[in-house]
Amino acid sequence: MTTFTPSTPEQVLETVSWAAAEETPLEVVGHGSKRAIGRPLRVEHTLDLSQLTGVTLYEPEELVLSARAGTPLAELEKLLAQNNQEFAFEPMDYGPLLGQEPGRGTIGGALATNLAGPRRVKAGAARDHILGIHAVSGRGASFKSGGRVVKNVTGYDLSKAMAGSWGTLAVVTDVTFKVLPRAATEATLVLRGLTEEDAAHAMALAMGSSAEVASAAHLPESVTGRVLDGALRGKGSTLLRLEGFGPSVAYRFDRLSALLQGHGSHERLDDAQSRQLWREVRDCQPFADGTPRAVWRVSMAPSQGHHMVMALRMQTAVDAFYDWQGGLIWLRMEADPEADLLRALIAQYGGGHATLIRAPAPWRSAIPVFQPQPPALAALSARLKDQFDSRAILNPGRMGI
Amino acid sequence: MSGLKMPLPDAATLARRAEIVADMRIIVPGEGVVDAENAMRVFETDGLTAYRQLPMVVVLPETVTQVSRILKYCGERNIKVVPRGAGTSLSGGALPLADAVLLVMSRFNRILDIDYANRTVTAQPGVTNLGITHAVEQDGFYYAPDPSSQIACSIGGNIAENSGGVHSLKYGLTASNVLGIEMVLISGEVVRLGGKHLDAEGYDLLGLMTGSEGLLGVVTEVTVRILKKPETARAVLLGFASSEEAGQCVADIIGAGIIPGGMEMMDRPAIHAAEDFVQAGYPLDVEALLIVELDGPAAEVDHLIGEVEAIAKRNGSTTCQISTSEAERMNFWAGRKAAFPAVGRISPDYLCMDGTIPRKELPKVLAGMRELSEKYGLRVANVFHAGDGNLHPLILYDANKDDELARAEAFGADILRLCVKVGGVLTGEHGVGVEKRDLMPEMFTEEDLNQQIRVKCAFDPDHLFNPGKVFPQLHRCAEMGRMHVHRGQVAFPDIPRF
């Protein structure tokens, strides 16, 4: 049982080459803030990247930042904020939901798990902002992909392949991300008292308007009291976020409110409250209850989410709220995780996928944490894994392959 | 063809040509199989017309089942396949091979689904880029990526090339605007990646497919995101006495937190060619011209126009015109959009290059280009997606003059080397194809390229899709299987515990 803590990419290469030669698997971790997600690993050695840190390039005017993979995300966000910039993909923090302290996690982890936030509907996820990487494959070969410029189609986009691979293809040592200006201000239009069906309709109207809504979420009555220190307790809240320059936000707020007359009663949350609210929605605060009850993250076509949830409620006890206009559904199961039932209903309502984000280890060993794929696609994924990590030494089995 | 080596045609395949054509006719009945030389002639090249090659046979399937059967047939018999959309590639991505089936997807030309609640359009891959916008514009929506060939290029081809366009700084490349695809593998298997949901599950195969230049699979259905049209758009036309000032103005606009919908730069030769051609009213006494377009709600656009104007003045702009009507805005763009044909008027032929550089390196790269222009004795005009650093130098030459094409190609290669040297890349949006294939080692080490080829091996183990493109040398997958041996050693008895 050894923990390797390399502080240079060369040391990462040495460790992975050794492990590949010995055919001994490694668990690859940064801060370990998302370690409890995925099928539990049975490996002897750990490759801890938390000492592989440092910003290697930051040019605010070029909208680009490069860092070693183990650099704390919080540190980078602080640096960007000093220049009125940010990662526009708004990486969520799984800490509170998983019963850990908030504010941990590395930039490499953000890429490996393809983090996103409520702005996903407008700005995309980590995959949409990664420009380039250096990495060491499970075969013990170091390679780079991409670059430091935003427009680049030179060769296959291996940087994107790292997004959502949960450390199973290669050990990323360096990342380069596109960064963007932070909005000068934001505000949230809250529609109170809509049913889930009405909320889905109102969110679609808002997102289909020229008001440039950056985020759209719905917190049903059972959930709405668990954000903003209880300030939204009571009837369900449908949340529409506007960001930008002051005059623009004010103008769009009025337009949006006028468009949605008749859709519940309207309230306004100003900058500070709006920021707090969306951080809590981002981090799944309503289900950060300190319990081990199963929490699913479901991705579906936005218009279908509530139909699936209503069908699920007929068969099991579940608490739910919606982000991404209804396309991201957080589900807290009151008893059994009901994986088969849930996945069958997702298929029935237009398809998508479910990931078991929080569950005790025995459940995560017994239930496929990530969505099982149809045979041809699963075989293709397995071949891809093999081409990066032929001896299956990097987080073997974590994603099911 | 100047010095480009393509894979040698396989004699065994060519010997079976008649049989292959007959079998293709069984799979695709009717007029979907073309084998007469004169009829195949229209397919012998794409947007990179310097290279021409007749295919072995052209097949135009109409159904996914046909595509699947064609690929399975070719996969089992080791027959090469070159997929083709509208054939507008500027890098030779759809250049046929003498021993390959040219799989033309133009009959897949239907819009399958328009879904405003989820803001998606699902289309067959042969639908044009602009065809998607046309299908939804009466309801105020549009598809954001807008390559300049958008009237002709297909959405399937956009996936293959990860196409960009003028608006990609604000709205992203194709990769950020496609939600799902259906594709057929060389085995004939049909797989779906993503759908109408925002993030696809498992490995980001969709990200790998986007920009894979027809080397991994054939796309048979595409689901893209559509956006509501911005409430308004206005453009500012700015002239500068030097490219340094114009470049600093771009940096300051972005530094002020403004992301314009489009931000284009032209140099003096491009300005003059465009003005002579369309009389857009461009100032002729400037070294650099910037077009900055701001789109969004009227209140925001008005606010930002004022800021951009102030920034331009601080940077010494000598002209500053703000569009006051849609007609005037379109007029500002007319010259830029006509820049390529305008250059075509002043030169018998031109090569369009496509490097991307960190924006701050622009003055250095332009100066380097002037030196190279003298060295090669050829003129160059520059249009530049200034916001994202994507350069389009147009090298002027005359193919009828002895060695001018060869000189133009050498000039272009030197420009791309310069782009890589200052931290940029070989291609921003046109793809590698055959054009930049042999320059790949300028940017990538052998290990970098090998990992890319390994990805290809996962999809296409016998390298039957589009060989001769992208990779200077395509190692056989079986030979790639060897483990990396570190400095001749495999054992690490004393691995340090850092």
mmCIF file of N, CA and C in Angstrom, chain B residues 396-450:
data_model
loop_
_atom_site.group_PDB
_atom_site.id
_atom_site.type_symbol
_atom_site.label_atom_id
_atom_site.label_comp_id
_atom_site.label_asym_id
_atom_site.label_seq_id
_atom_site.Cartn_x
_atom_site.Cartn_y
_atom_site.Cartn_z
ATOM 1 N N LEU B 396 -1.421 34.977 -52.756
ATOM 2 C CA LEU B 396 -1.791 35.194 -54.157
ATOM 3 C C LEU B 396 -0.749 34.561 -55.074
ATOM 4 N N TYR B 397 -1.218 33.763 -56.032
ATOM 5 C CA TYR B 397 -0.277 33.153 -56.971
ATOM 6 C C TYR B 397 -0.981 32.876 -58.292
ATOM 7 N N ASP B 398 -0.209 32.428 -59.259
ATOM 8 C CA ASP B 398 -0.741 32.109 -60.583
ATOM 9 C C ASP B 398 -0.299 30.695 -60.934
ATOM 10 N N ALA B 399 -1.248 29.771 -60.950
ATOM 11 C CA ALA B 399 -0.906 28.359 -61.157
ATOM 12 C C ALA B 399 -0.288 28.118 -62.527
ATOM 13 N N ASN B 400 -0.518 29.058 -63.461
ATOM 14 C CA ASN B 400 0.029 28.862 -64.812
ATOM 15 C C ASN B 400 1.487 29.263 -64.927
ATOM 16 N N LYS B 401 1.976 29.926 -63.876
ATOM 17 C CA LYS B 401 3.392 30.298 -63.905
ATOM 18 C C LYS B 401 4.217 29.204 -63.231
ATOM 19 N N ASP B 402 5.241 28.781 -63.934
ATOM 20 C CA ASP B 402 6.087 27.637 -63.572
ATOM 21 C C ASP B 402 5.945 27.122 -62.135
ATOM 22 N N ASP B 403 6.632 27.744 -61.191
ATOM 23 C CA ASP B 403 6.704 27.119 -59.871
ATOM 24 C C ASP B 403 5.879 27.867 -58.827
ATOM 25 N N GLU B 404 4.915 28.682 -59.256
ATOM 26 C CA GLU B 404 4.237 29.520 -58.264
ATOM 27 C C GLU B 404 3.416 28.740 -57.249
ATOM 28 N N LEU B 405 2.761 27.646 -57.695
ATOM 29 C CA LEU B 405 1.988 26.862 -56.725
ATOM 30 C C LEU B 405 2.915 26.288 -55.658
ATOM 31 N N ALA B 406 4.040 25.742 -56.103
ATOM 32 C CA ALA B 406 4.986 25.161 -55.141
ATOM 33 C C ALA B 406 5.494 26.229 -54.180
ATOM 34 N N ARG B 407 5.761 27.435 -54.721
ATOM 35 C CA ARG B 407 6.237 28.511 -53.864
ATOM 36 C C ARG B 407 5.148 28.943 -52.882
ATOM 37 N N ALA B 408 3.925 29.028 -53.385
ATOM 38 C CA ALA B 408 2.804 29.429 -52.525
ATOM 39 C C ALA B 408 2.617 28.419 -51.396
ATOM 40 N N GLU B 409 2.755 27.137 -51.724
ATOM 41 C CA GLU B 409 2.594 26.105 -50.698
ATOM 42 C C GLU B 409 3.705 26.182 -49.659
ATOM 43 N N ALA B 410 4.928 26.448 -50.137
ATOM 44 C CA ALA B 410 6.059 26.563 -49.202
ATOM 45 C C ALA B 410 5.876 27.796 -48.309
ATOM 46 N N PHE B 411 5.394 28.867 -48.887
ATOM 47 C CA PHE B 411 5.095 30.099 -48.158
ATOM 48 C C PHE B 411 4.041 29.798 -47.076
ATOM 49 N N GLY B 412 2.974 29.128 -47.493
ATOM 50 C CA GLY B 412 1.903 28.790 -46.541
ATOM 51 C C GLY B 412 2.420 27.940 -45.392
ATOM 52 N N ALA B 413 3.252 26.951 -45.730
ATOM 53 C CA ALA B 413 3.800 26.078 -44.690
ATOM 54 C C ALA B 413 4.645 26.876 -43.710
ATOM 55 N N ASP B 414 5.408 27.846 -44.233
ATOM 56 C CA ASP B 414 6.229 28.688 -43.353
ATOM 57 C C ASP B 414 5.364 29.546 -42.430
ATOM 58 N N ILE B 415 4.247 30.034 -42.957
ATOM 59 C CA ILE B 415 3.332 30.827 -42.114
ATOM 60 C C ILE B 415 2.816 29.948 -40.965
ATOM 61 N N LEU B 416 2.439 28.718 -41.297
ATOM 62 C CA LEU B 416 1.892 27.850 -40.249
ATOM 63 C C LEU B 416 2.959 27.481 -39.226
ATOM 64 N N ARG B 417 4.203 27.297 -39.704
ATOM 65 C CA ARG B 417 5.298 27.032 -38.762
ATOM 66 C C ARG B 417 5.461 28.206 -37.806
ATOM 67 N N LEU B 418 5.335 29.405 -38.366
ATOM 68 C CA LEU B 418 5.441 30.610 -37.546
ATOM 69 C C LEU B 418 4.315 30.647 -36.504
ATOM 70 N N CYS B 419 3.110 30.278 -36.924
ATOM 71 C CA CYS B 419 1.971 30.240 -35.985
ATOM 72 C C CYS B 419 2.275 29.295 -34.824
ATOM 73 N N VAL B 420 2.783 28.105 -35.147
ATOM 74 C CA VAL B 420 3.080 27.127 -34.097
ATOM 75 C C VAL B 420 4.179 27.667 -33.180
ATOM 76 N N LYS B 421 5.175 28.323 -33.789
ATOM 77 C CA LYS B 421 6.316 28.825 -33.029
ATOM 78 C C LYS B 421 5.897 29.852 -31.975
ATOM 79 N N VAL B 422 4.908 30.675 -32.274
ATOM 80 C CA VAL B 422 4.493 31.697 -31.308
ATOM 81 C C VAL B 422 3.413 31.166 -30.351
ATOM 82 N N GLY B 423 3.183 29.860 -30.352
ATOM 83 C CA GLY B 423 2.225 29.282 -29.405
ATOM 84 C C GLY B 423 0.874 28.988 -30.011
ATOM 85 N N GLY B 424 0.787 29.049 -31.327
ATOM 86 C CA GLY B 424 -0.487 28.807 -31.996
ATOM 87 C C GLY B 424 -0.586 27.397 -32.562
ATOM 88 N N VAL B 425 -1.509 27.228 -33.503
ATOM 89 C CA VAL B 425 -1.772 25.895 -34.056
ATOM 90 C C VAL B 425 -1.897 25.956 -35.578
ATOM 91 N N LEU B 426 -1.853 24.770 -36.203
ATOM 92 C CA LEU B 426 -1.839 24.671 -37.663
ATOM 93 C C LEU B 426 -3.166 25.040 -38.298
ATOM 94 N N THR B 427 -4.256 24.709 -37.600
ATOM 95 C CA THR B 427 -5.552 24.973 -38.217
ATOM 96 C C THR B 427 -6.595 25.335 -37.167
ATOM 97 N N GLY B 428 -7.287 26.436 -37.419
ATOM 98 C CA GLY B 428 -8.292 26.919 -36.478
ATOM 99 C C GLY B 428 -9.669 26.397 -36.804
ATOM 100 N N GLU B 429 -9.949 26.216 -38.115
ATOM 101 C CA GLU B 429 -11.301 25.776 -38.474
ATOM 102 C C GLU B 429 -11.390 25.041 -39.801
ATOM 103 N N HIS B 430 -10.337 25.011 -40.591
ATOM 104 C CA HIS B 430 -10.447 24.352 -41.898
ATOM 105 C C HIS B 430 -10.072 22.876 -41.872
ATOM 106 N N GLY B 431 -9.441 22.435 -40.818
ATOM 107 C CA GLY B 431 -9.070 21.031 -40.713
ATOM 108 C C GLY B 431 -7.688 20.752 -41.292
ATOM 109 N N VAL B 432 -7.182 19.584 -40.969
ATOM 110 C CA VAL B 432 -5.842 19.182 -41.414
ATOM 111 C C VAL B 432 -5.913 18.612 -42.826
ATOM 112 N N GLY B 433 -6.818 17.652 -43.006
ATOM 113 C CA GLY B 433 -7.021 17.051 -44.328
ATOM 114 C C GLY B 433 -5.741 16.523 -44.926
ATOM 115 N N VAL B 434 -5.558 16.780 -46.225
ATOM 116 C CA VAL B 434 -4.275 16.451 -46.847
ATOM 117 C C VAL B 434 -3.360 17.667 -46.815
ATOM 118 N N GLU B 435 -3.969 18.847 -46.750
ATOM 119 C CA GLU B 435 -3.215 20.090 -46.908
ATOM 120 C C GLU B 435 -2.150 20.267 -45.830
ATOM 121 N N LYS B 436 -2.543 20.040 -44.568
ATOM 122 C CA LYS B 436 -1.603 20.289 -43.466
ATOM 123 C C LYS B 436 -1.080 18.998 -42.841
ATOM 124 N N ARG B 437 -1.433 17.887 -43.476
ATOM 125 C CA ARG B 437 -1.058 16.578 -42.944
ATOM 126 C C ARG B 437 0.429 16.470 -42.620
ATOM 127 N N ASP B 438 1.247 16.852 -43.585
ATOM 128 C CA ASP B 438 2.686 16.650 -43.401
ATOM 129 C C ASP B 438 3.314 17.675 -42.459
ATOM 130 N N LEU B 439 2.510 18.658 -42.021
ATOM 131 C CA LEU B 439 3.010 19.628 -41.045
ATOM 132 C C LEU B 439 2.689 19.207 -39.616
ATOM 133 N N MET B 440 1.925 18.145 -39.448
ATOM 134 C CA MET B 440 1.518 17.732 -38.100
ATOM 135 C C MET B 440 2.703 17.573 -37.145
ATOM 136 N N PRO B 441 3.846 17.043 -37.622
ATOM 137 C CA PRO B 441 4.984 16.912 -36.698
ATOM 138 C C PRO B 441 5.546 18.261 -36.227
ATOM 139 N N GLU B 442 5.175 19.353 -36.896
ATOM 140 C CA GLU B 442 5.593 20.664 -36.399
ATOM 141 C C GLU B 442 4.947 20.947 -35.042
ATOM 142 N N MET B 443 3.789 20.374 -34.837
ATOM 143 C CA MET B 443 3.035 20.674 -33.625
ATOM 144 C C MET B 443 3.042 19.512 -32.634
ATOM 145 N N PHE B 444 3.131 18.302 -33.160
ATOM 146 C CA PHE B 444 3.006 17.132 -32.305
ATOM 147 C C PHE B 444 4.252 16.250 -32.372
ATOM 148 N N THR B 445 4.590 15.652 -31.231
ATOM 149 C CA THR B 445 5.647 14.652 -31.218
ATOM 150 C C THR B 445 5.070 13.336 -31.730
ATOM 151 N N GLU B 446 5.949 12.383 -31.940
ATOM 152 C CA GLU B 446 5.484 11.077 -32.404
ATOM 153 C C GLU B 446 4.544 10.441 -31.370
ATOM 154 N N GLU B 447 4.867 10.636 -30.096
ATOM 155 C CA GLU B 447 3.996 10.070 -29.048
ATOM 156 C C GLU B 447 2.624 10.732 -29.045
ATOM 157 N N ASP B 448 2.591 12.053 -29.265
ATOM 158 C CA ASP B 448 1.302 12.750 -29.348
ATOM 159 C C ASP B 448 0.453 12.155 -30.474
ATOM 160 N N LEU B 449 1.108 11.995 -31.637
ATOM 161 C CA LEU B 449 0.377 11.490 -32.795
ATOM 162 C C LEU B 449 -0.027 10.036 -32.592
ATOM 163 N N ASN B 450 0.854 9.264 -31.944
ATOM 164 C CA ASN B 450 0.524 7.854 -31.718
ATOM 165 C C ASN B 450 -0.728 7.710 -30.853
#
